mmCIF file of C-alpha atoms in Angstrom:
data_model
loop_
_atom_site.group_PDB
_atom_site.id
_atom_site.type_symbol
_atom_site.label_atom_id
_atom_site.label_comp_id
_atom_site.label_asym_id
_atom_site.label_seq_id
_atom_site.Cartn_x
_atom_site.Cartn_y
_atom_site.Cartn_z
ATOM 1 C CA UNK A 1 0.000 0.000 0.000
ATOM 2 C CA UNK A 2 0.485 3.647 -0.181
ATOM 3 C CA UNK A 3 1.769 4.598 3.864
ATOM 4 C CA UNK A 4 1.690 2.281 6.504
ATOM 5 C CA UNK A 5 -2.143 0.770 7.473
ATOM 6 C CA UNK A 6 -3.174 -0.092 11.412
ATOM 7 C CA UNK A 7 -6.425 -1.624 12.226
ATOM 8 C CA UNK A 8 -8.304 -1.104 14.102
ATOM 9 C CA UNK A 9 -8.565 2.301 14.524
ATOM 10 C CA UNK A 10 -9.910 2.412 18.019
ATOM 11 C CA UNK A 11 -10.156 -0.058 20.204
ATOM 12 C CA UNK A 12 -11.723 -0.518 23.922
ATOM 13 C CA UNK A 13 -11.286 -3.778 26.139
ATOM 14 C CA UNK A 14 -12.470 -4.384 29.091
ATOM 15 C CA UNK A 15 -9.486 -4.939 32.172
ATOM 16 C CA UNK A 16 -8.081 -8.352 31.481
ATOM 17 C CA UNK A 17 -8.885 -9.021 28.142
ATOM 18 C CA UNK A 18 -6.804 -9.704 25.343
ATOM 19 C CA UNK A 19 -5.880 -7.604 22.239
ATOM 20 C CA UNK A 20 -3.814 -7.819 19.052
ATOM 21 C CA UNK A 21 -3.144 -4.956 17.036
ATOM 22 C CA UNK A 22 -2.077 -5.007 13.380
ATOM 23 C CA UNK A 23 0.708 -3.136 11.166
ATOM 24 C CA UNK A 24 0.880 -3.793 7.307
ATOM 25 C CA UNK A 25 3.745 -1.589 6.665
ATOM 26 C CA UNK A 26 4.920 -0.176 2.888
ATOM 27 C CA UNK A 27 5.285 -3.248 1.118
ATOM 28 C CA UNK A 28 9.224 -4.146 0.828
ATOM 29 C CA UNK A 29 10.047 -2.408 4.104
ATOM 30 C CA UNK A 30 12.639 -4.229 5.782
ATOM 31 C CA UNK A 31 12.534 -2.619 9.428
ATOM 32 C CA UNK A 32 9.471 -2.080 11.585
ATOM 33 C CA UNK A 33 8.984 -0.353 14.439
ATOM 34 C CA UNK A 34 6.223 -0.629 17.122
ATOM 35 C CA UNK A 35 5.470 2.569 19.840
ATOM 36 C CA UNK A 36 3.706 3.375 23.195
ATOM 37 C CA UNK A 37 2.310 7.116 23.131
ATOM 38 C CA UNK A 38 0.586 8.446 26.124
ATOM 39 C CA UNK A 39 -2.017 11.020 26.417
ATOM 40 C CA UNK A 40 0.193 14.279 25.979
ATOM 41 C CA UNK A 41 3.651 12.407 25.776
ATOM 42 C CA UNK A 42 6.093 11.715 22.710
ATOM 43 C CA UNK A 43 6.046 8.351 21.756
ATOM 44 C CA UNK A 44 8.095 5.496 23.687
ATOM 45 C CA UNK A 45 9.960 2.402 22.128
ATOM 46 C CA UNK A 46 8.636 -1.038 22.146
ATOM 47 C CA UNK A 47 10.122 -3.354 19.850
ATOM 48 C CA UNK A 48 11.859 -3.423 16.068
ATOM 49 C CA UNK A 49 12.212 -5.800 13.098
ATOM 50 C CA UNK A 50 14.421 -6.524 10.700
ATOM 51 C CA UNK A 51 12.341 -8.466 8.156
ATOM 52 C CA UNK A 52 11.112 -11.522 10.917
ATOM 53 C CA UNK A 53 13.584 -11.123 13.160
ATOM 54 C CA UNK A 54 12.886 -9.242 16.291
ATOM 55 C CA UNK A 55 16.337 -7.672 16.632
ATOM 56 C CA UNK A 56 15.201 -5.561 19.762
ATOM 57 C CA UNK A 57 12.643 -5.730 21.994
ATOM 58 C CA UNK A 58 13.643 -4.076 25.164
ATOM 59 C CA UNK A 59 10.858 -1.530 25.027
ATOM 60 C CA UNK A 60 8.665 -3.796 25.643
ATOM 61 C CA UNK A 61 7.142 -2.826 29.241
ATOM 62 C CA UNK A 62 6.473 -6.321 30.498
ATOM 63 C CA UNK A 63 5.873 -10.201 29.435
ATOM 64 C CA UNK A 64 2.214 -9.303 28.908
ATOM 65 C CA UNK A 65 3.134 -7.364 25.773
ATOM 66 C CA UNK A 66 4.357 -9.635 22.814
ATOM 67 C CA UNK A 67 4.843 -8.968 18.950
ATOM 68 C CA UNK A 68 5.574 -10.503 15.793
ATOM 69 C CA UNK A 69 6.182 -10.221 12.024
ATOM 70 C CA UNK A 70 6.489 -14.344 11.312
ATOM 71 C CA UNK A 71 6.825 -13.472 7.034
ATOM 72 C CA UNK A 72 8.984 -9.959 7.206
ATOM 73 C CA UNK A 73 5.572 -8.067 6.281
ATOM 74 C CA UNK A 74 2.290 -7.979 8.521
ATOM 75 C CA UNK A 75 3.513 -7.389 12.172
ATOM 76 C CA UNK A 76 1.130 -7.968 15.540
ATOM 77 C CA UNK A 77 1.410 -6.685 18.999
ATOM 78 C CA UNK A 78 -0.772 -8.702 21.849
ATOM 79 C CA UNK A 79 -1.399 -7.330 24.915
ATOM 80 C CA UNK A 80 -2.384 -10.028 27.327
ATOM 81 C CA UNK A 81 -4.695 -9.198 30.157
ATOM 82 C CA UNK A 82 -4.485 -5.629 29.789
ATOM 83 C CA UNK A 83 -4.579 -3.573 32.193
ATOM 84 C CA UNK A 84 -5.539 0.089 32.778
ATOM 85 C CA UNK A 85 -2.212 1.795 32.342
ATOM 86 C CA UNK A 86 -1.908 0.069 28.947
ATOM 87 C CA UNK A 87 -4.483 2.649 27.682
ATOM 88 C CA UNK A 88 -2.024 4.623 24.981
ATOM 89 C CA UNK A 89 -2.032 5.494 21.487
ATOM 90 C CA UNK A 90 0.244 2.217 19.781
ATOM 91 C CA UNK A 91 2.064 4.046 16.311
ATOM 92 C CA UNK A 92 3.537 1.068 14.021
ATOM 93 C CA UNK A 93 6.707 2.682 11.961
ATOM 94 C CA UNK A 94 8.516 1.426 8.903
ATOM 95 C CA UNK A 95 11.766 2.218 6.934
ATOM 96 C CA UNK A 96 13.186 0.491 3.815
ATOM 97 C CA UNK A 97 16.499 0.990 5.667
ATOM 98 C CA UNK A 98 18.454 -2.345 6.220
ATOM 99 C CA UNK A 99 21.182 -0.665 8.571
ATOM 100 C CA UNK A 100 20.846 -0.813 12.536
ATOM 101 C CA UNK A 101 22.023 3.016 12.195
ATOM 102 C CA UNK A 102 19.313 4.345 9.226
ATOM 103 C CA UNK A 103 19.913 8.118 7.714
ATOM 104 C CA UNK A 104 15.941 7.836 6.934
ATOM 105 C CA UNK A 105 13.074 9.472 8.716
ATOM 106 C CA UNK A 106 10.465 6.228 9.301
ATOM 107 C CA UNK A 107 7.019 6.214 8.314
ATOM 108 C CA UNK A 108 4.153 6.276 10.539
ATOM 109 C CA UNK A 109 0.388 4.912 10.833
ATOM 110 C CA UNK A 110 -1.837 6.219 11.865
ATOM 111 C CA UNK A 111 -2.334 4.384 15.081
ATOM 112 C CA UNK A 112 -4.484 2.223 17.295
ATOM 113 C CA UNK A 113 -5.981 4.073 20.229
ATOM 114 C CA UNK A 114 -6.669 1.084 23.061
ATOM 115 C CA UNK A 115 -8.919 2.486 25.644
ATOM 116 C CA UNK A 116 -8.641 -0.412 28.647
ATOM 117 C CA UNK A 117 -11.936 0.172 31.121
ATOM 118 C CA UNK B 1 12.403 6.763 28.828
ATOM 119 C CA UNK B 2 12.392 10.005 26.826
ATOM 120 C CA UNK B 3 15.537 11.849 26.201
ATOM 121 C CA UNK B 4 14.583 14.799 23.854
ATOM 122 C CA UNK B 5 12.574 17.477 25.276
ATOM 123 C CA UNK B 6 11.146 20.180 23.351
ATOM 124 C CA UNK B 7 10.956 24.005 24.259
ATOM 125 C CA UNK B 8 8.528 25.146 24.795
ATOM 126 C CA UNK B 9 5.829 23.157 25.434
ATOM 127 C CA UNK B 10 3.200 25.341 23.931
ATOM 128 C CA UNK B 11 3.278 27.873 21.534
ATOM 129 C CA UNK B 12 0.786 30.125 20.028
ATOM 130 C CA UNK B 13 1.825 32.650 17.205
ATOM 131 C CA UNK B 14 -0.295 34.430 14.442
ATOM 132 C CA UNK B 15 -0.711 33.608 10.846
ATOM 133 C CA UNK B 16 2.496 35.276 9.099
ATOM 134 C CA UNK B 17 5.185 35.327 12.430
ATOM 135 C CA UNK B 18 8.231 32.314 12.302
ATOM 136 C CA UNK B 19 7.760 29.650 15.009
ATOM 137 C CA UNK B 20 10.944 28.448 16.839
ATOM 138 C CA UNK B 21 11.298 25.481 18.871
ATOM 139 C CA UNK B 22 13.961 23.915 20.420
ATOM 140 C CA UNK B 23 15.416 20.342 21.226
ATOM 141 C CA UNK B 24 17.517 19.310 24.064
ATOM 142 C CA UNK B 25 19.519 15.842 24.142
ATOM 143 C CA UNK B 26 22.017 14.026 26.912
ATOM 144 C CA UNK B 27 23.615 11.372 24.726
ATOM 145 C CA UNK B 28 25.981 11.131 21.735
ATOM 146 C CA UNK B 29 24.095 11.392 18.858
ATOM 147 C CA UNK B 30 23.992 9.893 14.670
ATOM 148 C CA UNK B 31 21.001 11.791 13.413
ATOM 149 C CA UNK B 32 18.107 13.550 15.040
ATOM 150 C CA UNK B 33 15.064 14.383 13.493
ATOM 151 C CA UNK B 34 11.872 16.603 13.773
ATOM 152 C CA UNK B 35 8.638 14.871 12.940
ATOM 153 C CA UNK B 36 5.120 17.091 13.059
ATOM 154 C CA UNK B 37 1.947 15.475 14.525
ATOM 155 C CA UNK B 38 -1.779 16.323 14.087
ATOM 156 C CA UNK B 39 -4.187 15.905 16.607
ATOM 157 C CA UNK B 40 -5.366 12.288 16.537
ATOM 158 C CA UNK B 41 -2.931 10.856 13.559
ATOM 159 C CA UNK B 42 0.285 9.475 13.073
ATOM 160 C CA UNK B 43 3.957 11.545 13.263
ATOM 161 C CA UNK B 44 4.936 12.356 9.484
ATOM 162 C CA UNK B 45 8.398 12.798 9.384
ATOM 163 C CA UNK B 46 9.862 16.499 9.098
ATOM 164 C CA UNK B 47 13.486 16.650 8.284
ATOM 165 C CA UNK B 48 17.052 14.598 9.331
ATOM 166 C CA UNK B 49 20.042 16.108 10.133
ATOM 167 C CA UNK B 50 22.821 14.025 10.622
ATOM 168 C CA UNK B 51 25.584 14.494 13.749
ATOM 169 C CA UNK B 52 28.131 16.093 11.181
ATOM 170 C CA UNK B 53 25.893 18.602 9.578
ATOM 171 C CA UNK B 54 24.971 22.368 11.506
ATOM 172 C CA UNK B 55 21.983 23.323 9.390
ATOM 173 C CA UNK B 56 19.582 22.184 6.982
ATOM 174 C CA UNK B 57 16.902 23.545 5.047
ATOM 175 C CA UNK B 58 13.463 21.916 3.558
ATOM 176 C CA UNK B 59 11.102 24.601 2.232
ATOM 177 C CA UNK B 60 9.720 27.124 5.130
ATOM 178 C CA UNK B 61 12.012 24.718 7.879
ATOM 179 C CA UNK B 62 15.287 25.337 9.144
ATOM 180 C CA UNK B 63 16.827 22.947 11.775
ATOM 181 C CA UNK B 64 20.218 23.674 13.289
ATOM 182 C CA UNK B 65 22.065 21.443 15.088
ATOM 183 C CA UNK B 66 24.999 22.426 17.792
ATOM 184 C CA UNK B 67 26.445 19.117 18.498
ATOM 185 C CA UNK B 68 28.505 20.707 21.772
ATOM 186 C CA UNK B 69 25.480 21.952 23.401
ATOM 187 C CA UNK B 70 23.339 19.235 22.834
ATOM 188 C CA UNK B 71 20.704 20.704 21.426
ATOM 189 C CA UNK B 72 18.515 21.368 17.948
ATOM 190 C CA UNK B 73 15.972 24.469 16.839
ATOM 191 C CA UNK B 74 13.291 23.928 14.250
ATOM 192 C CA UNK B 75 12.255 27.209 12.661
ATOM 193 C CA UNK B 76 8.971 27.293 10.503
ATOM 194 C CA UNK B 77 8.906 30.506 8.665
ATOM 195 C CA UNK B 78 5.723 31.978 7.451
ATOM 196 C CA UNK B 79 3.248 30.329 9.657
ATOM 197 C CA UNK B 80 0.085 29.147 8.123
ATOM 198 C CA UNK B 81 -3.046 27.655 9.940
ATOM 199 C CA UNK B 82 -1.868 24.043 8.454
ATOM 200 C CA UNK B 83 0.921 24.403 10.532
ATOM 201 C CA UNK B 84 -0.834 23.713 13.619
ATOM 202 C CA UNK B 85 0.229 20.362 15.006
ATOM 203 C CA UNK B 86 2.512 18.740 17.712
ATOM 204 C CA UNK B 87 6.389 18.949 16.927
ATOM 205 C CA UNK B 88 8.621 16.375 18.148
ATOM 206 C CA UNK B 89 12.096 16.077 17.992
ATOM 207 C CA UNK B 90 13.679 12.322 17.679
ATOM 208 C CA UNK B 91 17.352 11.380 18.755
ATOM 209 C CA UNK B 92 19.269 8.402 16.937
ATOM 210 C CA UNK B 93 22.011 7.898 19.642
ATOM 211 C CA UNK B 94 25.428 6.510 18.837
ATOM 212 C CA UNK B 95 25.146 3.587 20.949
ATOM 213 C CA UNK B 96 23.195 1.498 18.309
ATOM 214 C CA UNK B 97 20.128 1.381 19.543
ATOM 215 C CA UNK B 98 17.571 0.540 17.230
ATOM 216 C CA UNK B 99 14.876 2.890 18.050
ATOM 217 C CA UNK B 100 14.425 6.615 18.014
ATOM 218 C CA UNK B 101 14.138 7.930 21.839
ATOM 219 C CA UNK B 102 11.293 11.016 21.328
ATOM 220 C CA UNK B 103 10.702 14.134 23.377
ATOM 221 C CA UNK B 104 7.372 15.407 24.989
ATOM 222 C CA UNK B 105 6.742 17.689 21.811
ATOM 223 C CA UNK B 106 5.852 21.467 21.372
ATOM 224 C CA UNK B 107 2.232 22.190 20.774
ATOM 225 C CA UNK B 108 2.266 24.850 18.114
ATOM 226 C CA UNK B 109 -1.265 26.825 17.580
ATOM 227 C CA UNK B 110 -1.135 29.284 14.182
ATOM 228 C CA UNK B 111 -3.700 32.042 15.216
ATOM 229 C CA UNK B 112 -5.865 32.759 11.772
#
């Protein structure tokens, strides 16, 4: 596609349920990126890929929070038995940028906006 | 945890004046970058400047960089209405992390 799609849009869960949000980034991107963005805040690291490989993940804020990209294209993030404070904006990024170090501004969705009640 | 912050955190100019906003890192640094925000979308990115480099231009934006002092301005000349958005600086350290480490963000309003 044209920019980098997210669905859904908005979503709301009750406390302990699970979610799974979805990135299809610009087709042929190699990297992806996933981020946490608060009410008022700049966004936070979670996690990147390189194609399928999850090459970083130390963003991530706890074992409840899991994502993948298991054919270098769609990604996923779960968020198991959410919880209040998981209520953020999530912004999937992409870059056609194979280097750890890219010279390239990344590429943005739109975002999912998880509401946890 | 963020790294960049953003001066100030609000800003409200009329139609016509420049808007200047500035960036403040603690780390070594290979590129930073300004990316613009609209309420309720994605960050579209802005402009790179790279560690070696002390200015750079991309139509009404200037962004200097003074690698000593840690710090970056973004300069929007001309204001227009379309303009209004959150800024946000992004750092690419040195230390090869993958990620870019954002600030808080300026809130820039463009008074009609």
């Amino acid at each position: 596609g044209a920019g980098v799609s997210q669905s859904p849009r908005y979503k709301v869960a009750k406390r302990g349920q699970d979610v799974a949000l979805r990135c299809d980034p610009i087709s042929g991107h190699v990297s992806l990126f996933w981020y946490q963005q608060a009410l008022g805040q700049g966004p936070e690291f979670l996690t990147y890929f390189q194609n399928e490989a999850q090459l970083d993940k130390s963003g991530l804020p706890s074992d409840r929070f899991f994502a993948e990209r298991p054919e270098g294209s769609v990604s996923t993030l779960k968020i198991q038995r959410t919880q209040q404070e998981d209520s953020a904006v999530y912004l999937c990024a992409s870059s056609s940028q194979r280097d750890r170090v890219s010279n390239y501004g990344y590429t943005f969705g739109s975002g999912t906006r998880l509401t946890v009640v | 945890s963020q790294q960049g912050e953003e001066d100030p955190q609000a800003l409200s100019i009329q139609e016509g004046e420049n808007a200047t906003m500035n960036c403040s890192y603690k780390t070594s640094i290979n590129n930073l970058q300004w990316y613009r925000q609209n309420s309720g979308r994605g960050l579209v990115h802005l402009i790179l400047i790279r560690s070696n480099e002390r200015e750079k231009h991309s139509g009404r934006l200037r962004v200097t960089l003074d690698t000593s002092k840690k710090s970056s301005s973004l300069l929007i000349t001309a204001s227009r209405a379309a303009d209004t958005a959150s800024y946000f600086c992004a750092i690419r350290s040195g230390g090869g992390a993958d990620g870019l480490t954002f600030g808080k963000g300026t809130h820039l309003i463009i008074q009609p």
